[in-house]
Short mmCIF file of C-alpha atoms and ligand atoms in Angstrom, two decimals:
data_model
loop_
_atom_site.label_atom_id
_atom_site.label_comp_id
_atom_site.label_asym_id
_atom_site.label_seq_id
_atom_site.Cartn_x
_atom_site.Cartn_y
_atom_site.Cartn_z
CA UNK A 1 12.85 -11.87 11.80
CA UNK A 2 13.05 -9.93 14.98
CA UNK A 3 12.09 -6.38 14.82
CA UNK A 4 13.36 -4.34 17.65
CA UNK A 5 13.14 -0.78 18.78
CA UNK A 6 15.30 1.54 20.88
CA UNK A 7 12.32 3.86 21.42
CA UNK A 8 11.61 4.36 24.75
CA UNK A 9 7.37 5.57 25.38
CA UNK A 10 7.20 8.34 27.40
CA UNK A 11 4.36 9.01 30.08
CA UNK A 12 2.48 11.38 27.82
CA UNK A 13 2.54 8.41 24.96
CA UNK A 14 0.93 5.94 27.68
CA UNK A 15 -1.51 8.84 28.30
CA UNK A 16 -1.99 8.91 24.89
CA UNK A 17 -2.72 5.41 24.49
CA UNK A 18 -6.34 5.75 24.98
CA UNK A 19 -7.17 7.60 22.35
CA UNK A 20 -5.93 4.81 19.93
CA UNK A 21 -8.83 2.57 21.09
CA UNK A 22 -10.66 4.96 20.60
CA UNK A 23 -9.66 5.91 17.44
CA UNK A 24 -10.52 2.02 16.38
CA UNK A 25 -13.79 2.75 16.00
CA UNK A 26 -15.01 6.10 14.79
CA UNK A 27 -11.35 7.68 12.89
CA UNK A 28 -10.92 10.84 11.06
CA UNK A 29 -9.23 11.41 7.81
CA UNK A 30 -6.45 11.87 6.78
CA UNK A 31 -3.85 14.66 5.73
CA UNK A 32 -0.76 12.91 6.58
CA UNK A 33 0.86 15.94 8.11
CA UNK A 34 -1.71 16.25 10.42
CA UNK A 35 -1.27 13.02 11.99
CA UNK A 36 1.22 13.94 14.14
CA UNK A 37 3.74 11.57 16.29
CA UNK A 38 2.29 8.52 16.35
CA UNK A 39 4.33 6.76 18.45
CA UNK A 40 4.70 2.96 17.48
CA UNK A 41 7.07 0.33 19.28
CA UNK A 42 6.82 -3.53 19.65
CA UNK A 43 5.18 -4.74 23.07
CA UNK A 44 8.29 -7.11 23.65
CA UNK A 45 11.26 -6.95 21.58
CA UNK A 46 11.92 -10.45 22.36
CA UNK A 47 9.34 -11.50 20.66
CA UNK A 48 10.11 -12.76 17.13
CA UNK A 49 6.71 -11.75 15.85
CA UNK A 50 6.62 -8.13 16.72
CA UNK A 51 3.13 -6.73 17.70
CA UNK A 52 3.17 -2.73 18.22
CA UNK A 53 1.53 -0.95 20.44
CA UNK A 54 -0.04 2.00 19.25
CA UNK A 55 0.20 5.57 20.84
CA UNK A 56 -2.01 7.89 18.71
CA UNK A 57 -0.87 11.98 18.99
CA UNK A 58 -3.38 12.70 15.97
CA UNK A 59 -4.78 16.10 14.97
CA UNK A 60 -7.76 14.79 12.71
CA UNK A 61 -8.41 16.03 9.76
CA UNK A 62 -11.92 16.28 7.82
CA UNK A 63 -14.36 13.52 7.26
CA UNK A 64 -15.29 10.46 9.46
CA UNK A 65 -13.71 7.33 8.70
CA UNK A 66 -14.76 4.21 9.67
CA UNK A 67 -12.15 1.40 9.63
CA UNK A 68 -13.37 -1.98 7.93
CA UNK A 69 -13.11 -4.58 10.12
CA UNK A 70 -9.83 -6.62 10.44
CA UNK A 71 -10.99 -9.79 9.89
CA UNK A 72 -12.76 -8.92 6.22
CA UNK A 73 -9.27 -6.99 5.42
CA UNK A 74 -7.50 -10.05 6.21
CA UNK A 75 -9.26 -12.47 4.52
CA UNK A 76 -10.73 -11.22 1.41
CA UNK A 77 -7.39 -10.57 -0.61
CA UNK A 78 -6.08 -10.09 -3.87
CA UNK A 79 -2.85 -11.58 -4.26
CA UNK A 80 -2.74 -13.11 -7.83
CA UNK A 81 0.86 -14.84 -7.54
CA UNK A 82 -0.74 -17.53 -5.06
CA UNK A 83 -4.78 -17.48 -6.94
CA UNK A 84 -7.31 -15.24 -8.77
CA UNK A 85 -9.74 -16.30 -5.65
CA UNK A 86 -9.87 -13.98 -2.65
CA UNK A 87 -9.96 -16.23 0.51
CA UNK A 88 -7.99 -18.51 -1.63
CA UNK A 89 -4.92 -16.48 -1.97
CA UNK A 90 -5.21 -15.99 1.59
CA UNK A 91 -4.86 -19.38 2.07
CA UNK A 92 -2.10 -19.93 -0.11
CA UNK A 93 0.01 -16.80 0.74
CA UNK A 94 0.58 -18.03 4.39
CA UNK A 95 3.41 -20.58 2.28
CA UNK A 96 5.70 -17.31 1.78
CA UNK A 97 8.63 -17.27 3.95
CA UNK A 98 9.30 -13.58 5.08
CA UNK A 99 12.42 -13.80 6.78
CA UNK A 100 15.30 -13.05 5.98
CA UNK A 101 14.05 -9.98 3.54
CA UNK A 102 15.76 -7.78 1.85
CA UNK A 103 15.61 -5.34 -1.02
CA UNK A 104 17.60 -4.34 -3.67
CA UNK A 105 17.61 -0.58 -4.45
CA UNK A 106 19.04 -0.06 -7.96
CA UNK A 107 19.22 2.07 -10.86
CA UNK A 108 19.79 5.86 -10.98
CA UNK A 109 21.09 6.27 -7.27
CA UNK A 110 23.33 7.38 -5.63
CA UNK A 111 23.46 4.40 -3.23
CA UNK A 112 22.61 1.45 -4.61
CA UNK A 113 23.17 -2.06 -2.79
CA UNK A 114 21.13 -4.09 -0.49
CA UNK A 115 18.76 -3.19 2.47
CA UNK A 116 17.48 -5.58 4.93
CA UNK A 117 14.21 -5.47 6.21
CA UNK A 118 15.17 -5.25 10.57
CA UNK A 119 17.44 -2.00 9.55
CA UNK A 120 14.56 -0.77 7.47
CA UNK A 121 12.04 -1.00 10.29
CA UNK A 122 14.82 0.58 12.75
CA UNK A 123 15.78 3.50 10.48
CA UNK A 124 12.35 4.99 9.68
CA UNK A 125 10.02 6.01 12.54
CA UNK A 126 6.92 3.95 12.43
CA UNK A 127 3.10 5.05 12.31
CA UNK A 128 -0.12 4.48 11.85
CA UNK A 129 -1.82 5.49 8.51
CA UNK A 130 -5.46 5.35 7.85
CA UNK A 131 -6.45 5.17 4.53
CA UNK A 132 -9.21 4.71 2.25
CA UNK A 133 -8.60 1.94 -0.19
CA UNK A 134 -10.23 1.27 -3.67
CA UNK A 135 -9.80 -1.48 -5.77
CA UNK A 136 -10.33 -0.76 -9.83
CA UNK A 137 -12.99 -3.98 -9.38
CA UNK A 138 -15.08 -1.48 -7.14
CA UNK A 139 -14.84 -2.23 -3.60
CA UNK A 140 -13.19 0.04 -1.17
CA UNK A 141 -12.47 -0.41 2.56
CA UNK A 142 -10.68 1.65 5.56
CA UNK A 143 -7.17 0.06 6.77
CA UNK A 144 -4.90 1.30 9.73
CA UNK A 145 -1.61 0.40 8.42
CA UNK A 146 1.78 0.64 9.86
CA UNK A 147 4.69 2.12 8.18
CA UNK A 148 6.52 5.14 6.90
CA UNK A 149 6.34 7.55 4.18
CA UNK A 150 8.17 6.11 1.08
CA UNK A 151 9.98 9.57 0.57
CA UNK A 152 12.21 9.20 3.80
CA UNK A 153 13.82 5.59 2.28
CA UNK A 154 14.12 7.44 -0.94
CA UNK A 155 15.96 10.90 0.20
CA UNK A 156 18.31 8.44 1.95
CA UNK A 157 19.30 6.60 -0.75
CA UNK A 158 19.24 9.87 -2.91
CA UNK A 159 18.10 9.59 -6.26
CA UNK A 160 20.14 11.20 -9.20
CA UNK A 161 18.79 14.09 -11.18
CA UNK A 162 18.03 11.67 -13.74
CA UNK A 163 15.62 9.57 -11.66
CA UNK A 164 12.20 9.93 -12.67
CA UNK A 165 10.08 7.14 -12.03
CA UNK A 166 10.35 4.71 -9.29
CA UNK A 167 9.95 1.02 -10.46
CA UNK A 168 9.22 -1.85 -8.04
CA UNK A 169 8.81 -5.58 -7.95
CA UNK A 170 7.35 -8.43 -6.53
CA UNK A 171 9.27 -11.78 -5.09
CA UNK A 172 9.46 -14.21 -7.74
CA UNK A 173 9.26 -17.73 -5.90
CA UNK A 174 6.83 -19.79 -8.27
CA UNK A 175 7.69 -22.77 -6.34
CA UNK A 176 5.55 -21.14 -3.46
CA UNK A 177 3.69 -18.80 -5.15
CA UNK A 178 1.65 -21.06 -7.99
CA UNK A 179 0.20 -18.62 -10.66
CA UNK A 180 3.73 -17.10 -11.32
CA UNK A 181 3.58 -20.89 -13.11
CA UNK A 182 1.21 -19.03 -15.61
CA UNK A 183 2.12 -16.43 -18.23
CA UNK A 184 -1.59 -16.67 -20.15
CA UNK A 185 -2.88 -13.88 -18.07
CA UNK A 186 -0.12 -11.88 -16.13
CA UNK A 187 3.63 -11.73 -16.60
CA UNK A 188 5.67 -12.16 -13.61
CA UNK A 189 7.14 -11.31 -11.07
CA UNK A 190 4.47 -8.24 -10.71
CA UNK A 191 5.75 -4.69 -11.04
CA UNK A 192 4.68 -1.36 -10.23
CA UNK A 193 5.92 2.10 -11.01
CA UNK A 194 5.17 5.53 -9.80
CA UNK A 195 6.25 8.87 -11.05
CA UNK A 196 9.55 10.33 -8.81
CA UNK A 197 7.14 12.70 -7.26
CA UNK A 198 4.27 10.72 -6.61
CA UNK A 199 6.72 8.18 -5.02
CA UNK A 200 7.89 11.54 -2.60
CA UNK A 201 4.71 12.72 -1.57
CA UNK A 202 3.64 11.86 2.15
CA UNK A 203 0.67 10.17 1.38
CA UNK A 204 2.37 7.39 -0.20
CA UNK A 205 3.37 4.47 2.38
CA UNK A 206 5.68 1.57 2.52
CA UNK A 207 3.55 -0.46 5.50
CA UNK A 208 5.11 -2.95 7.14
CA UNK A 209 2.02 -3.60 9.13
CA UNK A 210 -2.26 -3.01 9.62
CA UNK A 211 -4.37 -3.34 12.62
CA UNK A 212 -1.27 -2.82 15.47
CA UNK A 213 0.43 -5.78 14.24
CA UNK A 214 3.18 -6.74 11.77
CA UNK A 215 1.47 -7.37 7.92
CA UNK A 216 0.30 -10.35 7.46
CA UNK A 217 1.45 -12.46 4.69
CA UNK A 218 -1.78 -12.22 2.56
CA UNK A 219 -2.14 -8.65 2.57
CA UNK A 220 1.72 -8.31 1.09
CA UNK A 221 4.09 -8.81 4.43
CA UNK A 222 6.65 -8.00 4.65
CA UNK A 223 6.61 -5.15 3.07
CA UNK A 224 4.15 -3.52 0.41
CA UNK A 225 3.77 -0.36 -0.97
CA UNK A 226 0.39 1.94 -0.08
CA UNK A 227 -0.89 4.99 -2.53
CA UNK A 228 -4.20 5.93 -1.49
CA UNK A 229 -5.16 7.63 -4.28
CA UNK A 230 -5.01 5.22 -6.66
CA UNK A 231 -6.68 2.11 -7.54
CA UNK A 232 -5.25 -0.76 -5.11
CA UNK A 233 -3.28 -2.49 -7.95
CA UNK A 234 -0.51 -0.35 -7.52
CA UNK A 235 0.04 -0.84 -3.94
CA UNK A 236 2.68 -3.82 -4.74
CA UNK A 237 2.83 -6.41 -2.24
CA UNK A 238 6.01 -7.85 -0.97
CA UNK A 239 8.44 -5.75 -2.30
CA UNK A 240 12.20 -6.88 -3.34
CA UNK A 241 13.25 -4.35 -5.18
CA UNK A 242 12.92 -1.04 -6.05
CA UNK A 243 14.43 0.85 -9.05
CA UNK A 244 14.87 4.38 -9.85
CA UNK A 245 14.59 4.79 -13.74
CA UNK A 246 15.18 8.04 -15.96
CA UNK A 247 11.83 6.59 -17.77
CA UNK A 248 8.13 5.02 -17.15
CA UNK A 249 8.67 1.17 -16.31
CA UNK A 250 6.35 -1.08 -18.14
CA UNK A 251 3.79 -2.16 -15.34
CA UNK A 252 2.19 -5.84 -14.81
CA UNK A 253 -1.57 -4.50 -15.29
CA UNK A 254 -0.51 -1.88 -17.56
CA UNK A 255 1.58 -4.07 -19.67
CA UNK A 256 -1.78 -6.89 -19.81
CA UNK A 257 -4.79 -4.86 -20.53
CA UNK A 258 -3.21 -1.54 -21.41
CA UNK A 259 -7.17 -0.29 -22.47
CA UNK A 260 -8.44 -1.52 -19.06
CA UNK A 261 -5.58 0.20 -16.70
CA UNK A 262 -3.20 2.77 -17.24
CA UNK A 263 -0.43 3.58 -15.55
CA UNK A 264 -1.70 6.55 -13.67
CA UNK A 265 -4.17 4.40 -12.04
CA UNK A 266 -5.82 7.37 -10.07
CA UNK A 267 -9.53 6.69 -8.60
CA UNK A 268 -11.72 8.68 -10.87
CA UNK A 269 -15.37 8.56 -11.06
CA UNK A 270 -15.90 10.07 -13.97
CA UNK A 271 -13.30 7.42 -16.11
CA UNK A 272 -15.17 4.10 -16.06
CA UNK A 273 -13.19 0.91 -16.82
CA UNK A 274 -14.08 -0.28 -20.22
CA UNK A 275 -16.71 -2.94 -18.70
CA UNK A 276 -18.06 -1.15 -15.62
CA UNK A 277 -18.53 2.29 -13.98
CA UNK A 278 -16.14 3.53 -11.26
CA UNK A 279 -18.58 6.05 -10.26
CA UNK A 280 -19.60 4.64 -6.76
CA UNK A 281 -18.13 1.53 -4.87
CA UNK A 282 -19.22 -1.43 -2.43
CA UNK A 283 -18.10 -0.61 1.18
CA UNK A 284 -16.65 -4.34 2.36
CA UNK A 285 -18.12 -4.54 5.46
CA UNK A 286 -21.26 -2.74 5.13
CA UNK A 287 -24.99 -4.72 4.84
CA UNK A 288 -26.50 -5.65 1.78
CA UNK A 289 -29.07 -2.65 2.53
CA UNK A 290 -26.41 -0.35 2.56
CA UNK A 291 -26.65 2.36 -0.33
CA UNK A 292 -23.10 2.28 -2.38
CA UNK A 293 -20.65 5.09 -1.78
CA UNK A 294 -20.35 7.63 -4.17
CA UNK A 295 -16.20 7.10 -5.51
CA UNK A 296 -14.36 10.55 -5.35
CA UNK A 297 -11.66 11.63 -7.43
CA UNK A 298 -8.47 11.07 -6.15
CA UNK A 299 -10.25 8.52 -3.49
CA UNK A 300 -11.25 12.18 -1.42
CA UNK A 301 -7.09 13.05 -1.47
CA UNK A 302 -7.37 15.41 -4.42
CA UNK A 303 -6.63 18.04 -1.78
CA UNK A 304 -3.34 16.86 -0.84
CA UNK A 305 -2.50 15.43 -4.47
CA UNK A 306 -4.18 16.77 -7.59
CA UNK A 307 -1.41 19.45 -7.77
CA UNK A 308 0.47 16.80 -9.19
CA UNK A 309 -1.65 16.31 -12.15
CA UNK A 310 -2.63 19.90 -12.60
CA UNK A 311 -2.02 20.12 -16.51
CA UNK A 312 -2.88 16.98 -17.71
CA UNK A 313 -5.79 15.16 -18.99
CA UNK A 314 -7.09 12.85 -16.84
CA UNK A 315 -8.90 11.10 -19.16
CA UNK A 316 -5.87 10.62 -20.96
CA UNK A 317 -3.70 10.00 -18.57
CA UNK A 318 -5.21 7.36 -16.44
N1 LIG B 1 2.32 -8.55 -5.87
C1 LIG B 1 1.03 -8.23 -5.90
N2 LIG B 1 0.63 -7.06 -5.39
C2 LIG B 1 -0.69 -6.72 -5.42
C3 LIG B 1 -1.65 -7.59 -6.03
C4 LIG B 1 -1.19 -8.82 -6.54
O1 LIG B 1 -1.97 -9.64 -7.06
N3 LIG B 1 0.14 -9.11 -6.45
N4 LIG B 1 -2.97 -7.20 -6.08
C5 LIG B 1 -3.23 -5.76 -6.05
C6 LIG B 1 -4.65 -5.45 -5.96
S1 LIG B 1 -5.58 -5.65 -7.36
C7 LIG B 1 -5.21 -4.95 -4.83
S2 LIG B 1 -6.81 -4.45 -4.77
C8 LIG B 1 -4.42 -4.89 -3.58
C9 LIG B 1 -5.14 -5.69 -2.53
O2 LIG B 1 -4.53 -5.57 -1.28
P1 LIG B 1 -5.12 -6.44 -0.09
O3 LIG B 1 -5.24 -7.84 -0.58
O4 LIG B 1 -4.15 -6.27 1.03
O5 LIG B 1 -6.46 -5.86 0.22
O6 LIG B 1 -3.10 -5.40 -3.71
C10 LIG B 1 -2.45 -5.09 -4.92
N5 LIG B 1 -1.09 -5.53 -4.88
MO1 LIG B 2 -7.46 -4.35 -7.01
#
């Protein structure tokens, strides 16, 4: 796949440049409408790997960030369609073939059909995200991904009134990826769903790439969904469809161990999982000596999102 731009950088974007690297290192969080113009563009368009350059414009929001290093991000993966092992998957996933791509948009829209990955990546101005990221098993780590807020793909494909959920799936390709051989513990392909206005709300990313470069395969290229407010198993890797749905869609986690994970899914600290607390996390990246970080609700968002839960039980509900 070739993934081209017609953005042109301007001087004050190569100006700007610097304060990416810088930005690397020691990053502030997070409100998405803070981060302002990012400007992102492949180095060489000829290129049919695209790399981007970053140009960071960022008004920073509260609390220090520090990114997890790439190479843990990359390599310690959970990607159960290719194994239930971490470096494993990683492994394994690089058998995916991610081009051509497209995805099908269906149910209650008004424009339903096909979309193909290159026009998705031209259509929808690309940035860089950072985001904290917890996984229900307790971890969390820092990623820089590329992409665009999931609400501009859905306003222009607009949703009917009767669209209230937002249902999306997985490739199903179990001659490459081996587990989807194996019903006993998952059902396949994998499917996520998020409530119509969780799926608008500019936190939530479709990233089509981490660390300056184009997503690689393990971590859900080429295109996987990113809610950072929620537990990690609802950021769906390597999406091919997405489906707008008058009612809740039964999810894959959901669906297996409906005790164990609802369909909310949000990080809460105070709801343990039924065989371990959730009320602090391992940092990946940080040394053995390090003390464990306290979890926050929401994963620290609940400023920008718990408005969207105001009336309901949490405990309930999650
Ligand atoms: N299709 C698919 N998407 C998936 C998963 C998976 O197994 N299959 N694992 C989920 C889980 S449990 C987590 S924690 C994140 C992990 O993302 P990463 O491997 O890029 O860190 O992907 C989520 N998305
Ligand atoms: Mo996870």
């Amino acid at each position: 796949m070739i993934i081209k731009t017609k953005k042109q950088i301007s001087e004050n974007d190569i100006t700007d440049s610097a304060i990416f690297h810088k930005r690397r290192q020691l990053i502030k969080s997070s409100l998405v409408g803070s981060i302002a113009a990012l400007g992102l563009f492949p180095a060489t368009s000829s290129q049919a790997i695209t790399r981007w350059s970053n140009v960071a414009k960022a008004k920073v929001g509260s609390s220090a960030l520090t990114v997890t290093e790439e190479k843990i991000v990359k390599n310690y993966t959970n990607y159960y369609e290719f194994s239930y092992e971490k470096t494993q998957s990683t492994d394994l996933a690089q058998a995916l073939t991610i081009d051509p791509w497209s995805i099908s948009i269906k149910g209650e829209v008004e424009k339903p059909g096909q979309l193909h990955l290159e026009d998705i990546i031209k259509q929808f101005p690309m940035q860089e995200y950072i985001y904290r990221f917890r996984c229900v098993e307790a971890w969390s780590m820092v990623v820089p991904w590329i992409g665009f807020p999931l609400a501009e793909l859905v306003k222009s494909i607009k949703p009917l009134s009767s669209a209230k959920f937002v249902k999306f799936t997985t490739a199903y390709l179990p001659e490459v990826m081996p587990n989807q051989k194996d019903t006993s513990m998952l059902e396949w392909p994998y499917v996520e769903g998020l409530r119509l206005d969780e799926a608008m709300h500019p936190l939530t990313l479709l990233a089509v790439g981490c660390y300056g470069d184009t997503l690689p395969k393990q971590n859900g290229a080429p295109l996987r969904l990113v809610v950072p407010w929620k537990y990690g198993f609802k950021s769906i890797k390597a999406i091919v469809e997405i489906e707008f749905l008058s009612r809740a869609p039964l999810t894959t986690w959901n669906k297996a161990a409906p005790h164990d994970y609802g369909f909310y899914a949000n990080v809460n600290p105070s709801v343990p999982h039924p065989r371990w607390s959730q009320s602090s996390e391992r940092v990946l990246g940080s040394s053995f000596f390090s003390p464990r970080r306290e979890t926050e609700l929401f994963n620290g968002y609940g400023d920008d999102v718990a408005s969207l839960y105001q009336d309901m039980d949490l405990r309930h509900f999650f």
